[in-house]
Amino acid sequence: KAGVTQTPRYLIKTRGQQVTLSCSPISGHRSVSWYQQTPGQGLQFLFEYFSETQRNKGNFPGRFSGRQFSNSRSEMNVSTLELGDSALYLCASSWGGRGRFYTEAFFGQGTRLTVV
Amino acid sequence: AQKVTQAQTEISVVEKEDVTLDCVYETRDTTYYLFWYKQPPSGELVFLIRRNSFDEQNEISGRYSWNFQKSTSSFNFTITASQVVDSAVYFCALSVRSGGSARQLTFGSGTQLTVLP
């Protein structure tokens, strides 16, 4: 079974630009969550998508947005990049259905974004 | 709100020593889940274990074992006979069922484990 695939692995952008990151979950998984990892703030939850709908959102500004497609692939967009957005962005895949015993989240290798 | 504390920022041990990584959590929810993840230098978070709040049984998997104690809100992780390949950052995480999604993980700050040959 293929794991979680994130593309690209590395990105360098300039302040003020926007960026789109992609995540393909494990086949059959319908939930995709995004996390930001920085040395100062650690791992922080951005949002979760399930069946093309945002189900939960962390405490991040509106510049951070996402979407999910019918095949469960997800994209995350950051507009008007700031230096502080430099981070490792991790995507997590899980089955995600309600009423089902909780299933663990499997992570991709992440996209390392550098804003200069 | 949920909180996870990993007080040990860095630990260094010599190969074959046993090492315990501490994790203390806070939540008011009665149903919650605890996790341990390993992050090697490649960046991917590797799932190690999940524990449910209603199951306090300790677990052993090879050289790994986990001690879950609700009375002290702790979920500690022990590696027996450590190996160099165990060197990584280890994260403890918590999620709760309330609020609509059980998939929002609250992570601790991580413990960098270095196993020296």
PDB file of C-alpha atoms in Angstrom:
ATOM      1  CA  LYS A   1       0.000   0.000   0.000  1.00  0.00           C
ATOM      2  CA  ALA A   2       1.475   3.344  -1.020  1.00  0.00           C
ATOM      3  CA  GLY A   3       2.037   5.831   1.791  1.00  0.00           C
ATOM      4  CA  VAL A   4       1.178   9.488   2.025  1.00  0.00           C
ATOM      5  CA  THR A   5       2.771  11.497  -0.770  1.00  0.00           C
ATOM      6  CA  GLN A   6       3.545  15.173  -0.442  1.00  0.00           C
ATOM      7  CA  THR A   7       4.814  17.355  -3.259  1.00  0.00           C
ATOM      8  CA  PRO A   8       7.023  19.178  -3.659  1.00  0.00           C
ATOM      9  CA  ARG A   9       9.550  18.169  -1.010  1.00  0.00           C
ATOM     10  CA  TYR A  10      11.290  21.535  -0.990  1.00  0.00           C
ATOM     11  CA  LEU A  11      10.220  25.031  -1.951  1.00  0.00           C
ATOM     12  CA  ILE A  12      11.841  28.436  -1.816  1.00  0.00           C
ATOM     13  CA  LYS A  13       9.554  31.434  -2.160  1.00  0.00           C
ATOM     14  CA  THR A  14       9.835  35.178  -1.757  1.00  0.00           C
ATOM     15  CA  ARG A  15       7.885  37.238   0.762  1.00  0.00           C
ATOM     16  CA  GLY A  16       4.530  38.269  -0.597  1.00  0.00           C
ATOM     17  CA  GLN A  17       4.204  35.345  -2.985  1.00  0.00           C
ATOM     18  CA  GLN A  18       1.717  32.546  -2.585  1.00  0.00           C
ATOM     19  CA  VAL A  19       2.341  28.816  -2.536  1.00  0.00           C
ATOM     20  CA  THR A  20       0.343  25.627  -3.022  1.00  0.00           C
ATOM     21  CA  LEU A  21       1.320  22.320  -1.448  1.00  0.00           C
ATOM     22  CA  SER A  22      -0.147  18.968  -2.399  1.00  0.00           C
ATOM     23  CA  CYS A  23      -0.936  15.817  -0.446  1.00  0.00           C
ATOM     24  CA  SER A  24      -2.129  12.451  -1.729  1.00  0.00           C
ATOM     25  CA  PRO A  25      -3.454  10.290   1.124  1.00  0.00           C
ATOM     26  CA  ILE A  26      -3.291   6.534   1.466  1.00  0.00           C
ATOM     27  CA  SER A  27      -5.754   4.823  -0.836  1.00  0.00           C
ATOM     28  CA  GLY A  28      -9.124   4.488   0.908  1.00  0.00           C
ATOM     29  CA  HIS A  29      -8.414   7.211   3.443  1.00  0.00           C
ATOM     30  CA  ARG A  30     -10.862  10.081   3.362  1.00  0.00           C
ATOM     31  CA  SER A  31      -9.429  12.418   5.972  1.00  0.00           C
ATOM     32  CA  VAL A  32      -6.467  14.676   5.355  1.00  0.00           C
ATOM     33  CA  SER A  33      -5.033  16.918   8.049  1.00  0.00           C
ATOM     34  CA  TRP A  34      -2.281  19.498   7.735  1.00  0.00           C
ATOM     35  CA  TYR A  35       0.293  20.485  10.338  1.00  0.00           C
ATOM     36  CA  GLN A  36       2.977  23.149  10.479  1.00  0.00           C
ATOM     37  CA  GLN A  37       6.257  22.353  12.211  1.00  0.00           C
ATOM     38  CA  THR A  38       8.675  25.111  13.229  1.00  0.00           C
ATOM     39  CA  PRO A  39      11.544  25.118  15.735  1.00  0.00           C
ATOM     40  CA  GLY A  40       9.818  27.780  17.821  1.00  0.00           C
ATOM     41  CA  GLN A  41       6.199  26.620  17.838  1.00  0.00           C
ATOM     42  CA  GLY A  42       6.605  22.901  17.279  1.00  0.00           C
ATOM     43  CA  LEU A  43       3.887  20.922  15.549  1.00  0.00           C
ATOM     44  CA  GLN A  44       0.634  22.804  15.157  1.00  0.00           C
ATOM     45  CA  PHE A  45      -2.645  21.715  13.607  1.00  0.00           C
ATOM     46  CA  LEU A  46      -3.776  23.740  10.600  1.00  0.00           C
ATOM     47  CA  PHE A  47      -6.972  22.067   9.390  1.00  0.00           C
ATOM     48  CA  GLU A  48      -8.645  18.799   8.502  1.00  0.00           C
ATOM     49  CA  TYR A  49     -10.623  17.884   5.410  1.00  0.00           C
ATOM     50  CA  PHE A  50     -13.038  15.013   5.070  1.00  0.00           C
ATOM     51  CA  SER A  51     -15.094  14.266   1.978  1.00  0.00           C
ATOM     52  CA  GLU A  52     -14.168  17.619   0.421  1.00  0.00           C
ATOM     53  CA  THR A  53     -15.330  19.578   3.488  1.00  0.00           C
ATOM     54  CA  GLN A  54     -13.238  21.327   6.088  1.00  0.00           C
ATOM     55  CA  ARG A  55     -14.152  19.597   9.325  1.00  0.00           C
ATOM     56  CA  ASN A  56     -11.854  21.301  11.786  1.00  0.00           C
ATOM     57  CA  LYS A  57      -9.538  24.295  11.802  1.00  0.00           C
ATOM     58  CA  GLY A  58      -6.628  25.354  13.968  1.00  0.00           C
ATOM     59  CA  ASN A  59      -5.658  28.828  15.045  1.00  0.00           C
ATOM     60  CA  PHE A  60      -4.017  30.176  11.904  1.00  0.00           C
ATOM     61  CA  PRO A  61      -4.744  33.353   9.908  1.00  0.00           C
ATOM     62  CA  GLY A  62      -6.956  33.321   6.854  1.00  0.00           C
ATOM     63  CA  ARG A  63      -3.879  33.377   4.601  1.00  0.00           C
ATOM     64  CA  PHE A  64      -3.759  29.639   5.191  1.00  0.00           C
ATOM     65  CA  SER A  65      -6.412  27.747   3.301  1.00  0.00           C
ATOM     66  CA  GLY A  66      -6.992  24.345   1.856  1.00  0.00           C
ATOM     67  CA  ARG A  67      -9.256  22.164  -0.152  1.00  0.00           C
ATOM     68  CA  GLN A  68      -9.899  18.541  -0.844  1.00  0.00           C
ATOM     69  CA  PHE A  69     -10.859  16.919  -4.105  1.00  0.00           C
ATOM     70  CA  SER A  70     -13.249  14.057  -4.778  1.00  0.00           C
ATOM     71  CA  ASN A  71     -10.326  11.606  -4.901  1.00  0.00           C
ATOM     72  CA  SER A  72      -9.337  12.751  -1.358  1.00  0.00           C
ATOM     73  CA  ARG A  73      -6.196  14.500  -2.537  1.00  0.00           C
ATOM     74  CA  SER A  74      -5.726  17.768  -0.733  1.00  0.00           C
ATOM     75  CA  GLU A  75      -3.982  21.046  -1.391  1.00  0.00           C
ATOM     76  CA  MET A  76      -2.916  23.687   1.042  1.00  0.00           C
ATOM     77  CA  ASN A  77      -2.431  27.295  -0.005  1.00  0.00           C
ATOM     78  CA  VAL A  78      -0.612  30.086   1.758  1.00  0.00           C
ATOM     79  CA  SER A  79      -1.043  33.578   0.355  1.00  0.00           C
ATOM     80  CA  THR A  80       1.078  36.668   0.954  1.00  0.00           C
ATOM     81  CA  LEU A  81       3.948  34.676   2.384  1.00  0.00           C
ATOM     82  CA  GLU A  82       5.805  35.964   5.426  1.00  0.00           C
ATOM     83  CA  LEU A  83       9.241  34.992   6.685  1.00  0.00           C
ATOM     84  CA  GLY A  84       7.581  33.278   9.644  1.00  0.00           C
ATOM     85  CA  ASP A  85       5.797  30.877   7.326  1.00  0.00           C
ATOM     86  CA  SER A  86       9.084  29.065   6.750  1.00  0.00           C
ATOM     87  CA  ALA A  87       8.409  25.608   8.129  1.00  0.00           C
ATOM     88  CA  LEU A  88       7.978  21.925   7.453  1.00  0.00           C
ATOM     89  CA  TYR A  89       4.374  21.320   6.401  1.00  0.00           C
ATOM     90  CA  LEU A  90       3.159  17.823   7.147  1.00  0.00           C
ATOM     91  CA  CYS A  91       0.095  16.103   5.824  1.00  0.00           C
ATOM     92  CA  ALA A  92      -1.624  13.281   7.713  1.00  0.00           C
ATOM     93  CA  SER A  93      -3.957  10.693   6.235  1.00  0.00           C
ATOM     94  CA  SER A  94      -6.548   8.654   8.120  1.00  0.00           C
ATOM     95  CA  TRP A  95      -9.772   6.789   7.418  1.00  0.00           C
ATOM     96  CA  GLY A  96     -11.653   9.567   9.131  1.00  0.00           C
ATOM     97  CA  GLY A  97     -15.204   8.201   9.229  1.00  0.00           C
ATOM     98  CA  ARG A  98     -17.441   9.048  12.152  1.00  0.00           C
ATOM     99  CA  GLY A  99     -18.859   6.318  14.332  1.00  0.00           C
ATOM    100  CA  ARG A 100     -15.896   4.131  13.639  1.00  0.00           C
ATOM    101  CA  PHE A 101     -13.300   3.250  16.182  1.00  0.00           C
ATOM    102  CA  TYR A 102     -10.541   5.782  15.930  1.00  0.00           C
ATOM    103  CA  THR A 103      -7.818   5.105  13.424  1.00  0.00           C
ATOM    104  CA  GLU A 104      -4.375   6.541  13.635  1.00  0.00           C
ATOM    105  CA  ALA A 105      -2.993   9.177  11.309  1.00  0.00           C
ATOM    106  CA  PHE A 106      -0.156   8.407   8.919  1.00  0.00           C
ATOM    107  CA  PHE A 107       2.121  11.226   7.891  1.00  0.00           C
ATOM    108  CA  GLY A 108       3.927  12.106   4.705  1.00  0.00           C
ATOM    109  CA  GLN A 109       7.542  13.276   4.561  1.00  0.00           C
ATOM    110  CA  GLY A 110       6.477  16.876   4.422  1.00  0.00           C
ATOM    111  CA  THR A 111       7.193  19.900   2.290  1.00  0.00           C
ATOM    112  CA  ARG A 112       9.938  22.152   3.560  1.00  0.00           C
ATOM    113  CA  LEU A 113       9.038  25.724   2.692  1.00  0.00           C
ATOM    114  CA  THR A 114      11.619  28.485   2.940  1.00  0.00           C
ATOM    115  CA  VAL A 115      10.481  32.082   2.577  1.00  0.00           C
ATOM    116  CA  VAL A 116      13.221  34.582   1.761  1.00  0.00           C
TER     117      VAL A 116
ATOM    118  CA  ALA B   1      -7.944  22.855  25.829  1.00  0.00           C
ATOM    119  CA  GLN B   2      -5.474  20.043  25.563  1.00  0.00           C
ATOM    120  CA  LYS B   3      -1.804  20.108  26.480  1.00  0.00           C
ATOM    121  CA  VAL B   4       1.081  17.659  26.182  1.00  0.00           C
ATOM    122  CA  THR B   5       4.350  18.136  28.023  1.00  0.00           C
ATOM    123  CA  GLN B   6       7.590  16.404  27.195  1.00  0.00           C
ATOM    124  CA  ALA B   7       9.983  17.806  29.754  1.00  0.00           C
ATOM    125  CA  GLN B   8      13.063  16.089  28.330  1.00  0.00           C
ATOM    126  CA  THR B   9      14.348  18.141  25.426  1.00  0.00           C
ATOM    127  CA  GLU B  10      17.384  15.974  24.687  1.00  0.00           C
ATOM    128  CA  ILE B  11      18.588  12.609  25.929  1.00  0.00           C
ATOM    129  CA  SER B  12      21.857  10.878  25.090  1.00  0.00           C
ATOM    130  CA  VAL B  13      22.505   7.247  25.883  1.00  0.00           C
ATOM    131  CA  VAL B  14      25.090   4.681  24.922  1.00  0.00           C
ATOM    132  CA  GLU B  15      23.975   1.799  22.767  1.00  0.00           C
ATOM    133  CA  LYS B  16      22.306  -1.080  24.665  1.00  0.00           C
ATOM    134  CA  GLU B  17      21.205   1.169  27.507  1.00  0.00           C
ATOM    135  CA  ASP B  18      17.512   1.397  28.328  1.00  0.00           C
ATOM    136  CA  VAL B  19      15.884   4.808  28.010  1.00  0.00           C
ATOM    137  CA  THR B  20      12.510   6.178  29.055  1.00  0.00           C
ATOM    138  CA  LEU B  21      10.852   9.157  27.409  1.00  0.00           C
ATOM    139  CA  ASP B  22       8.335  10.977  29.569  1.00  0.00           C
ATOM    140  CA  CYS B  23       4.985  12.365  28.491  1.00  0.00           C
ATOM    141  CA  VAL B  24       2.403  14.152  30.650  1.00  0.00           C
ATOM    142  CA  TYR B  25      -0.923  15.251  29.216  1.00  0.00           C
ATOM    143  CA  GLU B  26      -3.818  17.471  30.227  1.00  0.00           C
ATOM    144  CA  THR B  27      -7.404  17.224  29.067  1.00  0.00           C
ATOM    145  CA  ARG B  28     -10.873  17.542  30.577  1.00  0.00           C
ATOM    146  CA  ASP B  29     -12.332  15.053  28.122  1.00  0.00           C
ATOM    147  CA  THR B  30     -13.027  11.576  29.409  1.00  0.00           C
ATOM    148  CA  THR B  31     -12.509   9.968  25.998  1.00  0.00           C
ATOM    149  CA  TYR B  32      -9.173  10.653  24.435  1.00  0.00           C
ATOM    150  CA  TYR B  33      -6.345   9.014  22.558  1.00  0.00           C
ATOM    151  CA  LEU B  34      -2.627   9.112  23.139  1.00  0.00           C
ATOM    152  CA  PHE B  35       0.051   8.534  20.552  1.00  0.00           C
ATOM    153  CA  TRP B  36       3.781   8.276  20.124  1.00  0.00           C
ATOM    154  CA  TYR B  37       5.443   9.226  16.864  1.00  0.00           C
ATOM    155  CA  LYS B  38       9.079   9.005  15.796  1.00  0.00           C
ATOM    156  CA  GLN B  39      10.597  11.620  13.489  1.00  0.00           C
ATOM    157  CA  PRO B  40      13.887  10.632  11.862  1.00  0.00           C
ATOM    158  CA  PRO B  41      15.998  13.250  10.046  1.00  0.00           C
ATOM    159  CA  SER B  42      14.012  12.605   6.841  1.00  0.00           C
ATOM    160  CA  GLY B  43      11.101  14.453   8.457  1.00  0.00           C
ATOM    161  CA  GLU B  44       8.302  11.931   8.217  1.00  0.00           C
ATOM    162  CA  LEU B  45       6.394  11.241  11.426  1.00  0.00           C
ATOM    163  CA  VAL B  46       6.323   7.496  11.941  1.00  0.00           C
ATOM    164  CA  PHE B  47       3.384   6.171  13.953  1.00  0.00           C
ATOM    165  CA  LEU B  48       4.456   3.959  16.870  1.00  0.00           C
ATOM    166  CA  ILE B  49       1.411   3.412  19.076  1.00  0.00           C
ATOM    167  CA  ARG B  50      -2.100   4.588  19.945  1.00  0.00           C
ATOM    168  CA  ARG B  51      -3.710   4.200  23.350  1.00  0.00           C
ATOM    169  CA  ASN B  52      -7.367   4.819  24.250  1.00  0.00           C
ATOM    170  CA  SER B  53      -8.303   6.501  27.502  1.00  0.00           C
ATOM    171  CA  PHE B  54     -10.404   3.534  28.584  1.00  0.00           C
ATOM    172  CA  ASP B  55      -7.605   1.014  28.127  1.00  0.00           C
ATOM    173  CA  GLU B  56      -4.843   1.331  30.677  1.00  0.00           C
ATOM    174  CA  GLN B  57      -3.101  -1.877  29.740  1.00  0.00           C
ATOM    175  CA  ASN B  58       0.590  -1.431  29.201  1.00  0.00           C
ATOM    176  CA  GLU B  59       1.944  -2.597  25.914  1.00  0.00           C
ATOM    177  CA  ILE B  60       5.160  -4.142  24.717  1.00  0.00           C
ATOM    178  CA  SER B  61       6.271  -4.377  21.127  1.00  0.00           C
ATOM    179  CA  GLY B  62       9.717  -5.820  20.711  1.00  0.00           C
ATOM    180  CA  ARG B  63      12.159  -3.433  22.362  1.00  0.00           C
ATOM    181  CA  TYR B  64       9.449  -0.800  22.842  1.00  0.00           C
ATOM    182  CA  SER B  65       7.081  -0.599  25.779  1.00  0.00           C
ATOM    183  CA  TRP B  66       4.549   1.957  26.934  1.00  0.00           C
ATOM    184  CA  ASN B  67       3.297   2.714  30.428  1.00  0.00           C
ATOM    185  CA  PHE B  68      -0.079   4.496  30.532  1.00  0.00           C
ATOM    186  CA  GLN B  69      -1.191   5.785  33.945  1.00  0.00           C
ATOM    187  CA  LYS B  70      -4.387   7.841  34.096  1.00  0.00           C
ATOM    188  CA  SER B  71      -3.838   8.608  37.782  1.00  0.00           C
ATOM    189  CA  THR B  72      -0.757  10.653  36.919  1.00  0.00           C
ATOM    190  CA  SER B  73      -1.829  11.616  33.356  1.00  0.00           C
ATOM    191  CA  SER B  74       1.316  10.081  31.981  1.00  0.00           C
ATOM    192  CA  PHE B  75       2.106   7.968  28.947  1.00  0.00           C
ATOM    193  CA  ASN B  76       5.776   7.067  29.077  1.00  0.00           C
ATOM    194  CA  PHE B  77       7.761   5.250  26.417  1.00  0.00           C
ATOM    195  CA  THR B  78      10.686   2.948  27.126  1.00  0.00           C
ATOM    196  CA  ILE B  79      13.210   1.628  24.640  1.00  0.00           C
ATOM    197  CA  THR B  80      15.078  -1.399  25.897  1.00  0.00           C
ATOM    198  CA  ALA B  81      18.611  -2.118  24.686  1.00  0.00           C
ATOM    199  CA  SER B  82      18.721   1.030  22.574  1.00  0.00           C
ATOM    200  CA  GLN B  83      20.332   1.018  19.150  1.00  0.00           C
ATOM    201  CA  VAL B  84      21.892   3.757  17.044  1.00  0.00           C
ATOM    202  CA  VAL B  85      18.929   3.511  14.649  1.00  0.00           C
ATOM    203  CA  ASP B  86      16.655   4.632  17.480  1.00  0.00           C
ATOM    204  CA  SER B  87      18.193   8.103  17.269  1.00  0.00           C
ATOM    205  CA  ALA B  88      15.379  10.474  16.325  1.00  0.00           C
ATOM    206  CA  VAL B  89      12.958  12.999  17.748  1.00  0.00           C
ATOM    207  CA  TYR B  90      10.055  11.367  19.554  1.00  0.00           C
ATOM    208  CA  PHE B  91       6.706  13.083  19.918  1.00  0.00           C
ATOM    209  CA  CYS B  92       3.871  12.315  22.263  1.00  0.00           C
ATOM    210  CA  ALA B  93       0.441  13.474  21.061  1.00  0.00           C
ATOM    211  CA  LEU B  94      -3.153  13.657  22.274  1.00  0.00           C
ATOM    212  CA  SER B  95      -6.507  13.861  20.549  1.00  0.00           C
ATOM    213  CA  VAL B  96     -10.019  14.037  21.960  1.00  0.00           C
ATOM    214  CA  ARG B  97     -13.413  13.046  20.573  1.00  0.00           C
ATOM    215  CA  SER B  98     -15.276  16.200  21.475  1.00  0.00           C
ATOM    216  CA  GLY B  99     -15.416  19.148  19.095  1.00  0.00           C
ATOM    217  CA  GLY B 100     -16.328  17.161  16.037  1.00  0.00           C
ATOM    218  CA  SER B 101     -13.066  15.616  15.037  1.00  0.00           C
ATOM    219  CA  ALA B 102     -10.826  13.083  16.674  1.00  0.00           C
ATOM    220  CA  ARG B 103      -8.076  13.783  14.207  1.00  0.00           C
ATOM    221  CA  GLN B 104      -6.739  17.042  15.606  1.00  0.00           C
ATOM    222  CA  LEU B 105      -3.531  16.051  17.330  1.00  0.00           C
ATOM    223  CA  THR B 106      -1.974  18.154  20.053  1.00  0.00           C
ATOM    224  CA  PHE B 107       1.736  17.413  20.132  1.00  0.00           C
ATOM    225  CA  GLY B 108       4.339  17.754  22.820  1.00  0.00           C
ATOM    226  CA  SER B 109       7.536  19.615  22.014  1.00  0.00           C
ATOM    227  CA  GLY B 110       9.428  16.396  21.342  1.00  0.00           C
ATOM    228  CA  THR B 111      12.458  14.655  22.827  1.00  0.00           C
ATOM    229  CA  GLN B 112      15.632  14.368  20.768  1.00  0.00           C
ATOM    230  CA  LEU B 113      17.108  10.950  21.504  1.00  0.00           C
ATOM    231  CA  THR B 114      20.714  10.308  20.535  1.00  0.00           C
ATOM    232  CA  VAL B 115      22.070   6.806  20.874  1.00  0.00           C
ATOM    233  CA  LEU B 116      25.841   6.720  20.785  1.00  0.00           C
ATOM    234  CA  PRO B 117      27.722   3.665  19.507  1.00  0.00           C
TER     235      PRO B 117
END
